[in-house]
XYZ file of C-alpha atoms in Angstrom:
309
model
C 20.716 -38.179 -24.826
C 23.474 -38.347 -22.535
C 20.981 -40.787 -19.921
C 20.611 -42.999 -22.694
C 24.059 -43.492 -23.704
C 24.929 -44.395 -20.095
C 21.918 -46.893 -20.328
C 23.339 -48.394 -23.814
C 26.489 -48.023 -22.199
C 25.388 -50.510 -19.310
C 23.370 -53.117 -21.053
C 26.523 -53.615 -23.572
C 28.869 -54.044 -20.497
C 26.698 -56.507 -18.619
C 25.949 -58.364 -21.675
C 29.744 -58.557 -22.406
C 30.787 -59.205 -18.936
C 27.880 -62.849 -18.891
C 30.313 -63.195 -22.045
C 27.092 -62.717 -24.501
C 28.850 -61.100 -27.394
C 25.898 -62.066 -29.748
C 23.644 -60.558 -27.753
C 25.396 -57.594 -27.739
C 25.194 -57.747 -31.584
C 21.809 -58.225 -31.745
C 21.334 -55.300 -29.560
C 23.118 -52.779 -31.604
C 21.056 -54.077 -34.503
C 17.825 -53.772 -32.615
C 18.664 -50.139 -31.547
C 19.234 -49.392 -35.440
C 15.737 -50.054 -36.611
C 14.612 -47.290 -33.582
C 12.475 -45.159 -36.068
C 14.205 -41.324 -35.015
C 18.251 -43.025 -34.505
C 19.373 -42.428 -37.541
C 22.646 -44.139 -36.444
C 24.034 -46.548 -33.435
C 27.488 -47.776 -33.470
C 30.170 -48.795 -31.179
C 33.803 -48.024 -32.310
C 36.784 -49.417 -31.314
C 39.549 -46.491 -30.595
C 41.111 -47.277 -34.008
C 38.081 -46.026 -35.460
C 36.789 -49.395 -36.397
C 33.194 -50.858 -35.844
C 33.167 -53.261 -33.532
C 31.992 -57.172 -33.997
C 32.933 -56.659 -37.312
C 36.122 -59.160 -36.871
C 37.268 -61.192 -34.658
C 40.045 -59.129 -33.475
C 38.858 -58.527 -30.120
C 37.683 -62.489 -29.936
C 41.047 -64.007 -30.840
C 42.751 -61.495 -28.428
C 40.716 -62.342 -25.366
C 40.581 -65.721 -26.139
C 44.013 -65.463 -25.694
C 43.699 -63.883 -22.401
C 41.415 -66.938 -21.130
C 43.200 -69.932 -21.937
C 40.616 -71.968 -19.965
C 37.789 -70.285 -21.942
C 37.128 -70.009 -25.415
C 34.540 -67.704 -26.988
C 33.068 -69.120 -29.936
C 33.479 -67.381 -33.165
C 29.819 -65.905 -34.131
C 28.504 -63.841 -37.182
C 29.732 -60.133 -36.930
C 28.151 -57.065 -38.599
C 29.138 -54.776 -41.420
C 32.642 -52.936 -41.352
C 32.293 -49.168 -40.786
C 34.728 -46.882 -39.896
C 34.929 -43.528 -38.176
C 37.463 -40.747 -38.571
C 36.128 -37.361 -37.244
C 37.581 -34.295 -35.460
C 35.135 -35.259 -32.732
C 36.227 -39.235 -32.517
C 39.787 -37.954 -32.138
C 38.616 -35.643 -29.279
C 37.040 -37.983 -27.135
C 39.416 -40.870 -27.731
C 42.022 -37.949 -26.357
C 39.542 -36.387 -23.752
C 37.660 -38.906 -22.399
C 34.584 -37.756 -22.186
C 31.272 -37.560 -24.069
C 30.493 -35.022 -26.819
C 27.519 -33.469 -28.061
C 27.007 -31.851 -31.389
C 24.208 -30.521 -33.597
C 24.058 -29.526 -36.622
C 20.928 -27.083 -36.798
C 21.382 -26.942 -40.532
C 20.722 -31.004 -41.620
C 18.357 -31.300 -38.133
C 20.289 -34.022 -35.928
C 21.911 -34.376 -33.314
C 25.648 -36.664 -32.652
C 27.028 -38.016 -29.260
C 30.044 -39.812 -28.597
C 30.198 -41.317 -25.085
C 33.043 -43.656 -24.083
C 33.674 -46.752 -22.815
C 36.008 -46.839 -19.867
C 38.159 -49.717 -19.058
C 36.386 -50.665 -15.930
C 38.153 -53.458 -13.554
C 36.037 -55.734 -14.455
C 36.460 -55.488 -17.881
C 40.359 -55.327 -17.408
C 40.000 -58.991 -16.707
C 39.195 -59.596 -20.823
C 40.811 -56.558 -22.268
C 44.159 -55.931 -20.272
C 45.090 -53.107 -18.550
C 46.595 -50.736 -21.681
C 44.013 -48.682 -22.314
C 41.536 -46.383 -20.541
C 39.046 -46.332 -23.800
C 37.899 -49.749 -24.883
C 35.657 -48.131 -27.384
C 33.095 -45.032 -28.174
C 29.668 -45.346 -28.775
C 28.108 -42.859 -31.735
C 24.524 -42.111 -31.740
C 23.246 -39.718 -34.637
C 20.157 -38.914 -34.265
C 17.597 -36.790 -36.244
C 15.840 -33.976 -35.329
C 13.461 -33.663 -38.219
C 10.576 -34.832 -36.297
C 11.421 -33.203 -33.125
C 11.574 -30.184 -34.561
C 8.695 -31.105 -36.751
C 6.656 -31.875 -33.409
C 7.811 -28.287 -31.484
C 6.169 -26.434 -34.151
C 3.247 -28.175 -34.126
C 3.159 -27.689 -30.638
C 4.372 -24.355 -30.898
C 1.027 -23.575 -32.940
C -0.883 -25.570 -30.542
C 0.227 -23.622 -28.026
C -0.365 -20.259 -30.243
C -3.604 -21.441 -30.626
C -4.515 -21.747 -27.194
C -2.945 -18.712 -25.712
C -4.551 -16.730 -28.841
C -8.069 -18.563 -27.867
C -7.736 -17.893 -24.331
C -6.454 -14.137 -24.686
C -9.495 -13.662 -27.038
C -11.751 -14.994 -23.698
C -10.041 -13.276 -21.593
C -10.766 -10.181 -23.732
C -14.135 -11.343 -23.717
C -15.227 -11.519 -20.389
C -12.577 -8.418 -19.680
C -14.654 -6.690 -21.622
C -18.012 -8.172 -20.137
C -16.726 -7.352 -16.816
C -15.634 -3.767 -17.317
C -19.148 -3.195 -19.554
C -21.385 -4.019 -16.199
C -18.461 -2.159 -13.844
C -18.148 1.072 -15.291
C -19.573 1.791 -18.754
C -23.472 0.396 -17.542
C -23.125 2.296 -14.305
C -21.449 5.448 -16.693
C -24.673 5.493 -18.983
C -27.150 5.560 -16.298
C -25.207 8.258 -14.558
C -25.105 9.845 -18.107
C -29.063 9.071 -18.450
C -29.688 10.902 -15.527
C -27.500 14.024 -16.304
C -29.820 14.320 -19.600
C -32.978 13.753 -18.116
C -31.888 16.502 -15.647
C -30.663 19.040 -17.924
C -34.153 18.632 -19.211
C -36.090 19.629 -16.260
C -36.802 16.539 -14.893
C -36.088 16.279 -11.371
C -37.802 13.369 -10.346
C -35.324 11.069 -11.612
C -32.418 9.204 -9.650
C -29.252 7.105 -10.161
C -30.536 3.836 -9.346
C -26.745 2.790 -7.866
C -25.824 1.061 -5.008
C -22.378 0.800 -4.563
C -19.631 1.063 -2.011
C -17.075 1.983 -4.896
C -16.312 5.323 -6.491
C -19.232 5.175 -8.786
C -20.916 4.469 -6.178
C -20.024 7.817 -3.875
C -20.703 9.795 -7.742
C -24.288 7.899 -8.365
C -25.381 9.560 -4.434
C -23.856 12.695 -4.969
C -25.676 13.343 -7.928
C -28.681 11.660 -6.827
C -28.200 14.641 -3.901
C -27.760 17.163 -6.576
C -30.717 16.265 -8.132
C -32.288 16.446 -4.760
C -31.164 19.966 -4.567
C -31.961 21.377 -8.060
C -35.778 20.153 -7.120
C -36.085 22.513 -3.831
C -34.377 24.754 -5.974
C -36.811 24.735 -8.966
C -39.841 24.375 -6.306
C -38.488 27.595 -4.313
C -38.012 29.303 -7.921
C -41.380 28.519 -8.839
C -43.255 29.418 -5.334
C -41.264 32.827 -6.014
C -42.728 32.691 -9.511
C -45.633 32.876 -8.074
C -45.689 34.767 -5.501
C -44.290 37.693 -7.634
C -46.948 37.318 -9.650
C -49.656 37.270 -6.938
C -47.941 40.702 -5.337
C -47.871 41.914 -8.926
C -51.787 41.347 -9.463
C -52.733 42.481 -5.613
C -50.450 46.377 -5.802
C -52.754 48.673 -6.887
C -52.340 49.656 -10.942
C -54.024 53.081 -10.493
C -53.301 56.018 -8.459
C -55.937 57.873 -6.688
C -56.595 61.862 -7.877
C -56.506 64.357 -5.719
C -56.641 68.002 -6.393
C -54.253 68.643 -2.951
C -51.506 65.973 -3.563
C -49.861 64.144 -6.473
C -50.223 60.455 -5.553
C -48.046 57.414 -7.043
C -46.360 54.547 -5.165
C -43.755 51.866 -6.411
C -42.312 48.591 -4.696
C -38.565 47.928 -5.428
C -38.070 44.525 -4.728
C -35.511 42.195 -3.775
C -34.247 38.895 -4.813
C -36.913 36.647 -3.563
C -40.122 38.344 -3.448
C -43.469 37.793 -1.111
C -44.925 40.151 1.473
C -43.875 43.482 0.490
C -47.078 45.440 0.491
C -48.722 49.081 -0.015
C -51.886 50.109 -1.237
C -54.538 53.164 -0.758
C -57.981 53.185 0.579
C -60.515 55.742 -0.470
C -63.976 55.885 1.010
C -67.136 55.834 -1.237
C -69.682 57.232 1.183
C -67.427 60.337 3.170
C -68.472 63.480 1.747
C -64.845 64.817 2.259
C -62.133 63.645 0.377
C -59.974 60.602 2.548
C -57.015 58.648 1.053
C -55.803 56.092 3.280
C -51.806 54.791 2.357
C -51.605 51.694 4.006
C -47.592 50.498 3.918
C -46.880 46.458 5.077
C -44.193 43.951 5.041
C -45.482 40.065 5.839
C -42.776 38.290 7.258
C -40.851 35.506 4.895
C -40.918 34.972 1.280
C -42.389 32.835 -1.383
C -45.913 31.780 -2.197
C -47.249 31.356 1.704
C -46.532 35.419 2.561
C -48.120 36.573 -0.776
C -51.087 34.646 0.606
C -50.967 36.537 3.651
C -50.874 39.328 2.185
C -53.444 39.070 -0.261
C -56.055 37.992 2.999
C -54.420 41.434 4.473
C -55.570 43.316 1.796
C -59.107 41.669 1.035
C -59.601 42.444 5.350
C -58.725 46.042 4.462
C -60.934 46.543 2.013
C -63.961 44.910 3.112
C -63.708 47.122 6.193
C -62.771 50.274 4.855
């Protein structure tokens, strides 16, 4: 506001220095009809409009005996008497106020008694007059809402696609990668060790989808081992003898305590169809290694035996 008064404020004095008083009449007129200004005057320091007499004429036509300044029409008398007219007329400078209740805004700015002016107006005072501009905020304030719910609008739309891809983003980064890690776990805790995190990351979920990928790795030589054991206790179990031979001489029973893992832990007894004397042979053996592979061994052991004894 202040820019333009200084801009008023120098078309008026170069208009009244080319000794264009009507034009700076018209001016002030023009400026009125600015749809927003609900008010443009310039005051003498008495408070009075002026152009509305010919005060002013008379007096520097009385300065410029040489020149006369022809009497033109002037514009309607107003007059100005505020707290805030006072003050600048004793200050000197311009004043802003608003008044947020009735939406506008006033500014006095003054007009200095430049040299060149002292020329027309004497030397007496340093305030030749004060321009007032009122002017109304209604729209202005009318136009920051609207464009404060413009701007709502966008910063809601755009946090609601930022939220959107956010939410896209952290979906394929962590909670996909988190359900097939999850998927596995299940499919694991099933039995099913032939499955694997299908990953390939340098990130943390990355370092979990190949460590369990190396778990599952584990649990399947794990469950294979457990099984060969399976079965290999159940091959020794079939291949021990289930009867005792009878002898009148000795009372004749065996048993195989076993360990952990079981395999080639082996006993059995031999009798001989054809010997006219009584012969029990106790054969004791231990195949080295465990699992499936040394109940084999020991089951060719014993079939050797027995087809030879």
């Amino acid at each position: 506001m202040r820019t333009n008064a200084q801009t008023i404020d120098r078309a008026i004095r170069s208009i009244m220095l080319s000794g264009e008083a009507p034009i700076a009449v018209r001016t002030i007129r023009s400026l009125q009809e600015i749809q927003g200004l609900e008010q443009i005057d310039l005051y003498r320091t008495n408070g009075l409009t002026a152009f509305h007499d010919y005060e002013t004429l008379d007096f520097v036509n009385a300065q410029l005996p040489a020149f006369q300044f022809a009497r033109t029409p002037r514009i309607t008398k107003k007059e100005l008497d505020t707290p805030l007219f006072q003050n600048i007329i004793n200050e000197k400078r311009p004043i802003k106020f608003e008044d947020k209740q009735n939406q506008y805004f006033e500014y006095y700015y003054p007009f200095q008694n430049e040299p060149e002016c002292k020329m027309c107006h004497g030397k007496s005072k340093d305030i030749l007059g004060v321009l007032h501009l009122k002017i109304s905020t209604v729209d202005l304030n009318m136009e920051i809402e609207k464009a404060g719910f413009t701007l709502s609008a966008i910063l809601i739309g755009a946090g609601v696609l930022i939220a959107f891809f956010l939410i896209i983003f952290l979906n394929r980064l962590i909670i996909d990668p988190l359900v097939k890690i999850g998927s596995v776990v299940a499919q694991v805790g099933q039995g099913n060790f032939d499955v694997q995190v299908e990953i390939s990351r340098g990130d943390e979920i990355g370092i979990i989808s190949d460590q369990i990928n190396s778990m599952v790795g584990d649990l399947k030589e794990q469950d294979r081992m457990k099984r060969s054991l399976y079965l290999a206790q159940e091959v020794q179990q079939n291949l021990l003898p289930h009867e005792y031979p009878r002898s009148d001489m000795l009372d004749i029973a065996g048993k195989s305590i076993y360990c952990d893992e079981t395999g080639g832990d082996y006993y059995d007894f031999i009798t001989g169809d054809n010997d006219e004397e009584e012969r029990i042979g106790i054969v004791v053996g231990d195949v080295s290694g465990h699992g499936i592979s040394s109940a084999l061994l020991m089951a060719a052991v014993r079939s050797s035996l027995r087809q030879r004894s």
